[in-house]
Tab-separated table of N, CA, C and O in Angstrom:
chain	number	residue	atom	x	y	z
Q	938	MET	N	-121.177	105.914	21.015
Q	938	MET	CA	-122.548	105.523	21.262
Q	938	MET	C	-122.910	105.624	22.735
Q	938	MET	O	-123.993	106.041	23.084
Q	939	LEU	N	-121.974	105.233	23.617
Q	939	LEU	CA	-122.245	105.294	25.050
Q	939	LEU	C	-122.402	106.733	25.522
Q	939	LEU	O	-123.219	107.012	26.399
Q	940	HIS	N	-121.647	107.659	24.904
Q	940	HIS	CA	-121.799	109.048	25.329
Q	940	HIS	C	-123.155	109.610	24.897
Q	940	HIS	O	-123.676	110.500	25.552
Q	941	HIS	N	-123.757	109.074	23.840
Q	941	HIS	CA	-125.111	109.491	23.473
Q	941	HIS	C	-126.107	109.094	24.558
Q	941	HIS	O	-127.004	109.868	24.910
Q	942	LEU	N	-125.945	107.884	25.081
Q	942	LEU	CA	-126.836	107.409	26.136
Q	942	LEU	C	-126.697	108.258	27.394
Q	942	LEU	O	-127.702	108.621	28.015
Q	943	THR	N	-125.475	108.590	27.783
Q	943	THR	CA	-125.300	109.413	28.978
Q	943	THR	C	-125.804	110.833	28.752
Q	943	THR	O	-126.318	111.460	29.677
Q	944	LEU	N	-125.677	111.338	27.530
Q	944	LEU	CA	-126.239	112.660	27.234
Q	944	LEU	C	-127.758	112.650	27.390
Q	944	LEU	O	-128.335	113.571	27.975
Q	945	LEU	N	-128.399	111.617	26.862
Q	945	LEU	CA	-129.857	111.537	26.976
Q	945	LEU	C	-130.299	111.332	28.423
Q	945	LEU	O	-131.298	111.923	28.861
Q	946	LEU	N	-129.577	110.518	29.163
Q	946	LEU	CA	-129.905	110.317	30.573
Q	946	LEU	C	-129.719	111.609	31.361
Q	946	LEU	O	-130.568	111.960	32.190
Q	947	SER	N	-128.662	112.336	31.091
Q	947	SER	CA	-128.442	113.622	31.765
Q	947	SER	C	-129.534	114.617	31.406
Q	947	SER	O	-129.988	115.385	32.260
Q	948	ALA	N	-129.972	114.606	30.158
Q	948	ALA	CA	-131.068	115.501	29.742
Q	948	ALA	C	-132.357	115.153	30.470
Q	948	ALA	O	-133.075	116.047	30.923
Q	949	ALA	N	-132.649	113.874	30.609
Q	949	ALA	CA	-133.855	113.461	31.333
Q	949	ALA	C	-133.782	113.871	32.796
Q	949	ALA	O	-134.756	114.382	33.365
Q	950	LEU	N	-132.616	113.651	33.419
Q	950	LEU	CA	-132.448	114.062	34.811
Q	950	LEU	C	-132.581	115.571	34.965
Q	950	LEU	O	-133.157	116.056	35.936
Q	951	LEU	N	-132.053	116.318	34.000
Q	951	LEU	CA	-132.154	117.768	34.051
Q	951	LEU	C	-133.607	118.223	33.954
Q	951	LEU	O	-134.018	119.148	34.651
Q	952	LEU	N	-134.384	117.580	33.107
Q	952	LEU	CA	-135.803	117.941	33.004
Q	952	LEU	C	-136.550	117.667	34.303
Q	952	LEU	O	-137.360	118.489	34.742
Q	953	VAL	N	-136.279	116.536	34.934
Q	953	VAL	CA	-136.914	116.235	36.216
Q	953	VAL	C	-136.451	117.231	37.279
Q	953	VAL	O	-137.248	117.717	38.089
Q	954	LEU	N	-135.161	117.566	37.268
Q	954	LEU	CA	-134.617	118.542	38.206
Q	954	LEU	C	-135.302	119.892	38.052
Q	954	LEU	O	-135.699	120.516	39.037
Q	955	LEU	N	-135.466	120.342	36.821
Q	955	LEU	CA	-136.131	121.619	36.577
Q	955	LEU	C	-137.598	121.570	36.983
Q	955	LEU	O	-138.136	122.546	37.508
Q	956	THR	N	-138.252	120.445	36.747
Q	956	THR	CA	-139.657	120.300	37.137
Q	956	THR	C	-139.809	120.359	38.652
Q	956	THR	O	-140.698	121.048	39.165
Q	957	LEU	N	-138.944	119.650	39.371
Q	957	LEU	CA	-138.999	119.706	40.827
Q	957	LEU	C	-138.664	121.104	41.335
Q	957	LEU	O	-139.273	121.586	42.288
Q	958	GLY	N	-137.707	121.745	40.702
Q	958	GLY	CA	-137.362	123.116	41.087
Q	958	GLY	C	-138.512	124.071	40.875
Q	958	GLY	O	-138.788	124.940	41.716
Q	959	LEU	N	-139.212	123.915	39.758
Q	959	LEU	CA	-140.383	124.753	39.519
Q	959	LEU	C	-141.467	124.472	40.548
Q	959	LEU	O	-142.110	125.390	41.053
Q	960	GLY	N	-141.659	123.210	40.882
Q	960	GLY	CA	-142.639	122.863	41.911
Q	960	GLY	C	-142.277	123.441	43.268
Q	960	GLY	O	-143.149	123.898	44.016
Q	961	LEU	N	-140.994	123.447	43.590
Q	961	LEU	CA	-140.561	124.068	44.838
Q	961	LEU	C	-140.785	125.571	44.815
Q	961	LEU	O	-141.197	126.166	45.798
Q	962	GLN	N	-140.490	126.184	43.680
Q	962	GLN	CA	-140.676	127.628	43.540
Q	962	GLN	C	-142.140	128.009	43.701
Q	962	GLN	O	-142.462	129.013	44.315
Q	963	LEU	N	-143.024	127.193	43.150
Q	963	LEU	CA	-144.465	127.466	43.235
Q	963	LEU	C	-145.099	126.872	44.485
Q	963	LEU	O	-146.300	126.924	44.651
Q	964	ARG	N	-144.261	126.266	45.330
Q	964	ARG	CA	-144.699	125.660	46.589
Q	964	ARG	C	-145.695	124.525	46.375
Q	964	ARG	O	-146.636	124.352	47.125
Q	965	ARG	N	-145.471	123.739	45.335
Q	965	ARG	CA	-146.316	122.587	45.042
Q	965	ARG	C	-145.776	121.307	45.675
Q	965	ARG	O	-146.531	120.448	46.053
Q	966	PHE	N	-144.444	121.189	45.715
Q	966	PHE	CA	-143.810	119.975	46.239
Q	966	PHE	C	-143.016	120.328	47.484
Q	966	PHE	O	-141.879	120.759	47.401
Q	967	ALA	N	-143.598	120.128	48.641
Q	967	ALA	CA	-142.910	120.475	49.883
Q	967	ALA	C	-141.818	119.468	50.219
Q	967	ALA	O	-140.804	119.819	50.805
Q	968	VAL	N	-142.001	118.213	49.864
Q	968	VAL	CA	-141.034	117.177	50.227
Q	968	VAL	C	-139.987	116.952	49.139
Q	968	VAL	O	-139.145	116.084	49.271
Q	969	ALA	N	-140.010	117.729	48.095
Q	969	ALA	CA	-139.134	117.484	46.949
Q	969	ALA	C	-137.758	118.121	47.094
Q	969	ALA	O	-136.910	117.908	46.240
Q	970	ARG	N	-137.518	118.888	48.147
Q	970	ARG	CA	-136.242	119.596	48.265
Q	970	ARG	C	-135.052	118.627	48.294
Q	970	ARG	O	-134.050	118.829	47.615
Q	971	ALA	N	-135.152	117.566	49.069
Q	971	ALA	CA	-134.043	116.595	49.135
Q	971	ALA	C	-133.830	115.920	47.785
Q	971	ALA	O	-132.685	115.727	47.357
Q	972	TRP	N	-134.906	115.577	47.111
Q	972	TRP	CA	-134.782	114.957	45.785
Q	972	TRP	C	-134.204	115.938	44.778
Q	972	TRP	O	-133.447	115.563	43.885
Q	973	HIS	N	-134.561	117.204	44.911
Q	973	HIS	CA	-134.031	118.234	44.027
Q	973	HIS	C	-132.506	118.307	44.166
Q	973	HIS	O	-131.787	118.376	43.168
Q	974	HIS	N	-132.023	118.262	45.404
Q	974	HIS	CA	-130.579	118.314	45.621
Q	974	HIS	C	-129.891	117.049	45.133
Q	974	HIS	O	-128.810	117.118	44.551
Q	975	ARG	N	-130.500	115.901	45.341
Q	975	ARG	CA	-129.922	114.651	44.838
Q	975	ARG	C	-129.853	114.647	43.313
Q	975	ARG	O	-128.867	114.199	42.720
Q	976	LEU	N	-130.905	115.138	42.694
Q	976	LEU	CA	-130.911	115.199	41.227
Q	976	LEU	C	-129.882	116.189	40.705
Q	976	LEU	O	-129.293	115.978	39.647
Q	977	TYR	N	-129.677	117.278	41.442
Q	977	TYR	CA	-128.645	118.241	41.047
Q	977	TYR	C	-127.282	117.545	40.963
Q	977	TYR	O	-126.558	117.691	39.981
Q	978	PHE	N	-126.940	116.795	41.998
Q	978	PHE	CA	-125.663	116.091	41.984
Q	978	PHE	C	-125.623	115.038	40.882
Q	978	PHE	O	-124.580	114.827	40.265
Q	979	ALA	N	-126.742	114.392	40.615
Q	979	ALA	CA	-126.793	113.407	39.535
Q	979	ALA	C	-126.597	114.077	38.175
Q	979	ALA	O	-125.916	113.532	37.301
Q	980	VAL	N	-127.176	115.258	37.990
Q	980	VAL	CA	-127.006	115.981	36.718
Q	980	VAL	C	-125.553	116.414	36.550
Q	980	VAL	O	-124.978	116.277	35.462
Q	981	VAL	N	-124.950	116.935	37.613
Q	981	VAL	CA	-123.535	117.331	37.530
Q	981	VAL	C	-122.676	116.113	37.175
Q	981	VAL	O	-121.823	116.181	36.283
Q	982	ALA	N	-122.919	115.001	37.855
Q	982	ALA	CA	-122.162	113.779	37.560
Q	982	ALA	C	-122.422	113.310	36.128
Q	982	ALA	O	-121.496	112.859	35.440
Q	983	GLY	N	-123.670	113.436	35.654
Q	983	GLY	CA	-124.004	113.041	34.292
Q	983	GLY	C	-123.306	113.895	33.246
Q	983	GLY	O	-122.837	113.384	32.225
Q	984	VAL	N	-123.220	115.195	33.505
Q	984	VAL	CA	-122.539	116.084	32.552
Q	984	VAL	C	-121.039	115.786	32.542
Q	984	VAL	O	-120.408	115.749	31.479
Q	985	VAL	N	-120.465	115.547	33.718
Q	985	VAL	CA	-119.039	115.196	33.775
Q	985	VAL	C	-118.793	113.879	33.046
Q	985	VAL	O	-117.866	113.767	32.233
Q	986	LEU	N	-119.621	112.880	33.323
Q	986	LEU	CA	-119.473	111.582	32.666
Q	986	LEU	C	-119.681	111.698	31.158
Q	986	LEU	O	-118.931	111.108	30.372
Q	987	SER	N	-120.664	112.477	30.736
Q	987	SER	CA	-120.896	112.686	29.306
Q	987	SER	C	-119.700	113.340	28.644
Q	987	SER	O	-119.306	112.965	27.538
Q	988	SER	N	-119.110	114.315	29.329
Q	988	SER	CA	-117.925	114.988	28.782
Q	988	SER	C	-116.763	114.018	28.642
Q	988	SER	O	-116.079	114.000	27.614
Q	989	LEU	N	-116.549	113.214	29.679
Q	989	LEU	CA	-115.445	112.242	29.626
Q	989	LEU	C	-115.658	111.194	28.543
Q	989	LEU	O	-114.718	110.845	27.810
Q	990	LEU	N	-116.874	110.700	28.426
Q	990	LEU	CA	-117.151	109.689	27.403
Q	990	LEU	C	-117.080	110.273	25.998
Q	990	LEU	O	-116.615	109.606	25.069
Q	991	ALA	N	-117.547	111.513	25.840
Q	991	ALA	CA	-117.443	112.158	24.529
Q	991	ALA	C	-115.982	112.386	24.166
Q	991	ALA	O	-115.573	112.169	23.023
Q	992	TRP	N	-115.183	112.798	25.142
Q	992	TRP	CA	-113.752	112.989	24.906
Q	992	TRP	C	-113.097	111.675	24.497
Q	992	TRP	O	-112.309	111.628	23.555
Q	993	ARG	N	-113.453	110.618	25.201
Q	993	ARG	CA	-112.868	109.304	24.904
Q	993	ARG	C	-113.295	108.786	23.527
Q	993	ARG	O	-112.523	108.102	22.851
Q	994	ALA	N	-114.521	109.127	23.123
Q	994	ALA	CA	-115.014	108.678	21.819
Q	994	ALA	C	-114.550	109.579	20.679
Q	994	ALA	O	-114.820	109.299	19.518
Q	995	GLY	N	-113.884	110.662	21.014
Q	995	GLY	CA	-113.424	111.585	19.981
Q	995	GLY	C	-114.480	112.579	19.543
Q	995	GLY	O	-114.310	113.262	18.542
Q	996	ALA	N	-115.559	112.663	20.283
Q	996	ALA	CA	-116.634	113.612	19.969
Q	996	ALA	C	-116.275	114.985	20.550
Q	996	ALA	O	-115.427	115.090	21.441
Q	997	PRO	N	-116.905	116.047	20.061
Q	997	PRO	CA	-116.608	117.394	20.565
Q	997	PRO	C	-117.158	117.600	21.983
Q	997	PRO	O	-118.274	118.050	22.179
Q	998	TRP	N	-116.374	117.299	22.984
Q	998	TRP	CA	-116.804	117.344	24.377
Q	998	TRP	C	-116.777	118.740	24.972
Q	998	TRP	O	-117.420	119.006	25.987
Q	999	LEU	N	-116.061	119.669	24.364
Q	999	LEU	CA	-115.958	121.027	24.913
Q	999	LEU	C	-117.297	121.768	24.923
Q	999	LEU	O	-117.461	122.731	25.665
Q	1000	TRP	N	-118.241	121.307	24.130
Q	1000	TRP	CA	-119.561	121.933	24.092
Q	1000	TRP	C	-120.285	121.810	25.439
Q	1000	TRP	O	-121.185	122.585	25.730
Q	1001	LEU	N	-119.926	120.839	26.231
Q	1001	LEU	CA	-120.604	120.604	27.509
Q	1001	LEU	C	-120.002	121.409	28.664
Q	1001	LEU	O	-120.618	121.501	29.721
Q	1002	LEU	N	-118.848	121.995	28.475
Q	1002	LEU	CA	-118.196	122.717	29.565
Q	1002	LEU	C	-118.966	123.947	30.054
Q	1002	LEU	O	-119.014	124.185	31.263
Q	1003	PRO	N	-119.587	124.760	29.182
Q	1003	PRO	CA	-120.367	125.885	29.715
Q	1003	PRO	C	-121.499	125.436	30.642
Q	1003	PRO	O	-121.749	126.071	31.677
Q	1004	ALA	N	-122.161	124.343	30.299
Q	1004	ALA	CA	-123.225	123.832	31.168
Q	1004	ALA	C	-122.649	123.381	32.502
Q	1004	ALA	O	-123.240	123.643	33.563
Q	1005	LEU	N	-121.507	122.747	32.476
Q	1005	LEU	CA	-120.883	122.284	33.716
Q	1005	LEU	C	-120.468	123.463	34.586
Q	1005	LEU	O	-120.688	123.453	35.803
Q	1006	VAL	N	-119.906	124.493	33.987
Q	1006	VAL	CA	-119.502	125.678	34.755
Q	1006	VAL	C	-120.727	126.338	35.392
Q	1006	VAL	O	-120.706	126.697	36.578
Q	1007	LEU	N	-121.801	126.484	34.625
Q	1007	LEU	CA	-123.020	127.089	35.176
Q	1007	LEU	C	-123.618	126.226	36.276
Q	1007	LEU	O	-124.118	126.749	37.281
Q	1008	LEU	N	-123.575	124.922	36.113
Q	1008	LEU	CA	-124.074	124.033	37.167
Q	1008	LEU	C	-123.250	124.180	38.442
Q	1008	LEU	O	-123.802	124.171	39.549
Q	1009	LEU	N	-121.951	124.318	38.305
Q	1009	LEU	CA	-121.098	124.452	39.480
Q	1009	LEU	C	-121.242	125.820	40.147
Q	1009	LEU	O	-120.917	125.966	41.327
Q	1010	LEU	N	-121.735	126.809	39.415
Q	1010	LEU	CA	-122.009	128.126	40.002
Q	1010	LEU	C	-123.349	128.169	40.741
Q	1010	LEU	O	-123.598	129.099	41.507
Q	1011	MET	N	-124.178	127.181	40.530
Q	1011	MET	CA	-125.527	127.174	41.106
Q	1011	MET	C	-125.543	127.318	42.632
Q	1011	MET	O	-126.376	128.067	43.159
Q	1012	PRO	N	-124.670	126.650	43.392
Q	1012	PRO	CA	-124.726	126.814	44.852
Q	1012	PRO	C	-124.418	128.225	45.345
Q	1012	PRO	O	-124.674	128.543	46.502
Q	1013	LEU	N	-123.879	129.079	44.494
Q	1013	LEU	CA	-123.583	130.448	44.897
Q	1013	LEU	C	-124.828	131.322	44.946
Q	1013	LEU	O	-124.780	132.422	45.496
Q	1014	THR	N	-125.912	130.860	44.368
Q	1014	THR	CA	-127.154	131.632	44.373
Q	1014	THR	C	-128.066	131.126	45.485
Q	1014	THR	O	-127.953	129.992	45.933
Q	1015	ARG	N	-128.986	131.972	45.924
Q	1015	ARG	CA	-129.902	131.589	46.995
Q	1015	ARG	C	-131.151	130.951	46.405
Q	1015	ARG	O	-131.790	131.523	45.525
Q	1016	PRO	N	-131.505	129.772	46.900
Q	1016	PRO	CA	-132.717	129.102	46.412
Q	1016	PRO	C	-133.954	129.952	46.667
Q	1016	PRO	O	-134.058	130.629	47.686
Q	1017	GLY	N	-134.850	129.909	45.723
Q	1017	GLY	CA	-136.087	130.675	45.835
Q	1017	GLY	C	-135.984	132.089	45.296
Q	1017	GLY	O	-136.988	132.776	45.161
Q	1018	ARG	N	-134.796	132.526	45.001
Q	1018	ARG	CA	-134.594	133.877	44.460
Q	1018	ARG	C	-134.558	133.822	42.941
Q	1018	ARG	O	-134.331	132.783	42.341
Q	1019	ALA	N	-134.753	134.970	42.339
Q	1019	ALA	CA	-134.785	135.036	40.876
Q	1019	ALA	C	-133.459	134.612	40.261
Q	1019	ALA	O	-133.436	133.976	39.208
Q	1020	GLY	N	-132.346	134.927	40.913
Q	1020	GLY	CA	-131.048	134.556	40.366
Q	1020	GLY	C	-130.856	133.050	40.281
Q	1020	GLY	O	-130.181	132.562	39.373
Q	1021	HIS	N	-131.462	132.321	41.198
Q	1021	HIS	CA	-131.325	130.868	41.216
Q	1021	HIS	C	-132.033	130.237	40.022
Q	1021	HIS	O	-131.461	129.414	39.312
Q	1022	TRP	N	-133.288	130.616	39.791
Q	1022	TRP	CA	-133.986	129.986	38.671
Q	1022	TRP	C	-133.512	130.524	37.330
Q	1022	TRP	O	-133.552	129.825	36.326
Q	1023	ARG	N	-133.022	131.775	37.300
Q	1023	ARG	CA	-132.448	132.268	36.037
Q	1023	ARG	C	-131.184	131.498	35.671
Q	1023	ARG	O	-130.972	131.164	34.507
Q	1024	LEU	N	-130.363	131.220	36.673
Q	1024	LEU	CA	-129.165	130.430	36.424
Q	1024	LEU	C	-129.534	129.003	36.030
Q	1024	LEU	O	-128.885	128.398	35.182
Q	1025	ALA	N	-130.596	128.470	36.628
Q	1025	ALA	CA	-131.062	127.125	36.261
Q	1025	ALA	C	-131.501	127.084	34.793
Q	1025	ALA	O	-131.193	126.138	34.075
Q	1026	LEU	N	-132.198	128.117	34.362
Q	1026	LEU	CA	-132.608	128.172	32.951
Q	1026	LEU	C	-131.396	128.340	32.034
Q	1026	LEU	O	-131.346	127.753	30.952
Q	1027	ALA	N	-130.424	129.134	32.459
Q	1027	ALA	CA	-129.198	129.286	31.667
Q	1027	ALA	C	-128.455	127.945	31.582
Q	1027	ALA	O	-127.915	127.604	30.531
Q	1028	CYS	N	-128.445	127.192	32.683
Q	1028	CYS	CA	-127.824	125.851	32.673
Q	1028	CYS	C	-128.530	124.945	31.677
Q	1028	CYS	O	-127.878	124.220	30.925
Q	1029	ALA	N	-129.849	124.965	31.703
Q	1029	ALA	CA	-130.617	124.111	30.790
Q	1029	ALA	C	-130.356	124.499	29.339
Q	1029	ALA	O	-130.185	123.623	28.475
Q	1030	LEU	N	-130.311	125.785	29.063
Q	1030	LEU	CA	-130.019	126.250	27.705
Q	1030	LEU	C	-128.607	125.856	27.279
Q	1030	LEU	O	-128.398	125.359	26.169
Q	1031	ALA	N	-127.646	126.052	28.182
Q	1031	ALA	CA	-126.266	125.681	27.867
Q	1031	ALA	C	-126.144	124.171	27.662
Q	1031	ALA	O	-125.413	123.722	26.778
Q	1032	PHE	N	-126.868	123.390	28.463
Q	1032	PHE	CA	-126.812	121.944	28.271
Q	1032	PHE	C	-127.467	121.558	26.951
Q	1032	PHE	O	-126.969	120.674	26.255
Q	1033	GLY	N	-128.567	122.205	26.594
Q	1033	GLY	CA	-129.213	121.916	25.320
Q	1033	GLY	C	-128.288	122.206	24.144
Q	1033	GLY	O	-128.176	121.403	23.210
Q	1034	LEU	N	-127.595	123.321	24.205
Q	1034	LEU	CA	-126.639	123.639	23.147
Q	1034	LEU	C	-125.457	122.679	23.178
Q	1034	LEU	O	-124.944	122.271	22.128
Q	1035	GLY	N	-125.024	122.312	24.380
Q	1035	GLY	CA	-123.933	121.345	24.508
Q	1035	GLY	C	-124.334	119.973	23.992
Q	1035	GLY	O	-123.524	119.275	23.368
Q	1036	LEU	N	-125.566	119.588	24.250
Q	1036	LEU	CA	-126.088	118.312	23.745
Q	1036	LEU	C	-126.078	118.310	22.226
Q	1036	LEU	O	-125.622	117.354	21.594
Q	1037	TRP	N	-126.526	119.405	21.651
Q	1037	TRP	CA	-126.550	119.513	20.190
Q	1037	TRP	C	-125.131	119.481	19.626
Q	1037	TRP	O	-124.869	118.809	18.621
Q	1038	GLY	N	-124.199	120.188	20.281
Q	1038	GLY	CA	-122.836	120.245	19.765
Q	1038	GLY	C	-122.035	118.972	19.983
Q	1038	GLY	O	-121.198	118.620	19.164
Q	1039	ALA	N	-122.291	118.278	21.099
Q	1039	ALA	CA	-121.507	117.088	21.425
Q	1039	ALA	C	-122.077	115.820	20.821
Q	1039	ALA	O	-121.479	114.765	20.939
Q	1040	TRP	N	-123.238	115.900	20.234
Q	1040	TRP	CA	-123.857	114.700	19.698
Q	1040	TRP	C	-123.031	114.181	18.552
Q	1040	TRP	O	-122.772	113.097	18.258
């Protein structure tokens, strides 16, 4: 049950992260860059915590690993470039599939 809560919290943080990222891309939120980076670390921590809690509860935690790998590859791309937001969308898709599989 606790891993369900962390999955939902991580999903909410990911949605806010993507929204701030889109705002940065469209130059709507000039002051959001620091919050975007803080949320990125919170999402990574949330996915790790969700994986650990799912593993401990006996749930299929391996579904979350592709999202975690893609999240950890994110710093290798340049912000503002197409590769960065494409990887962000791939992370969101992988997390959505991981959420469905680990539930």
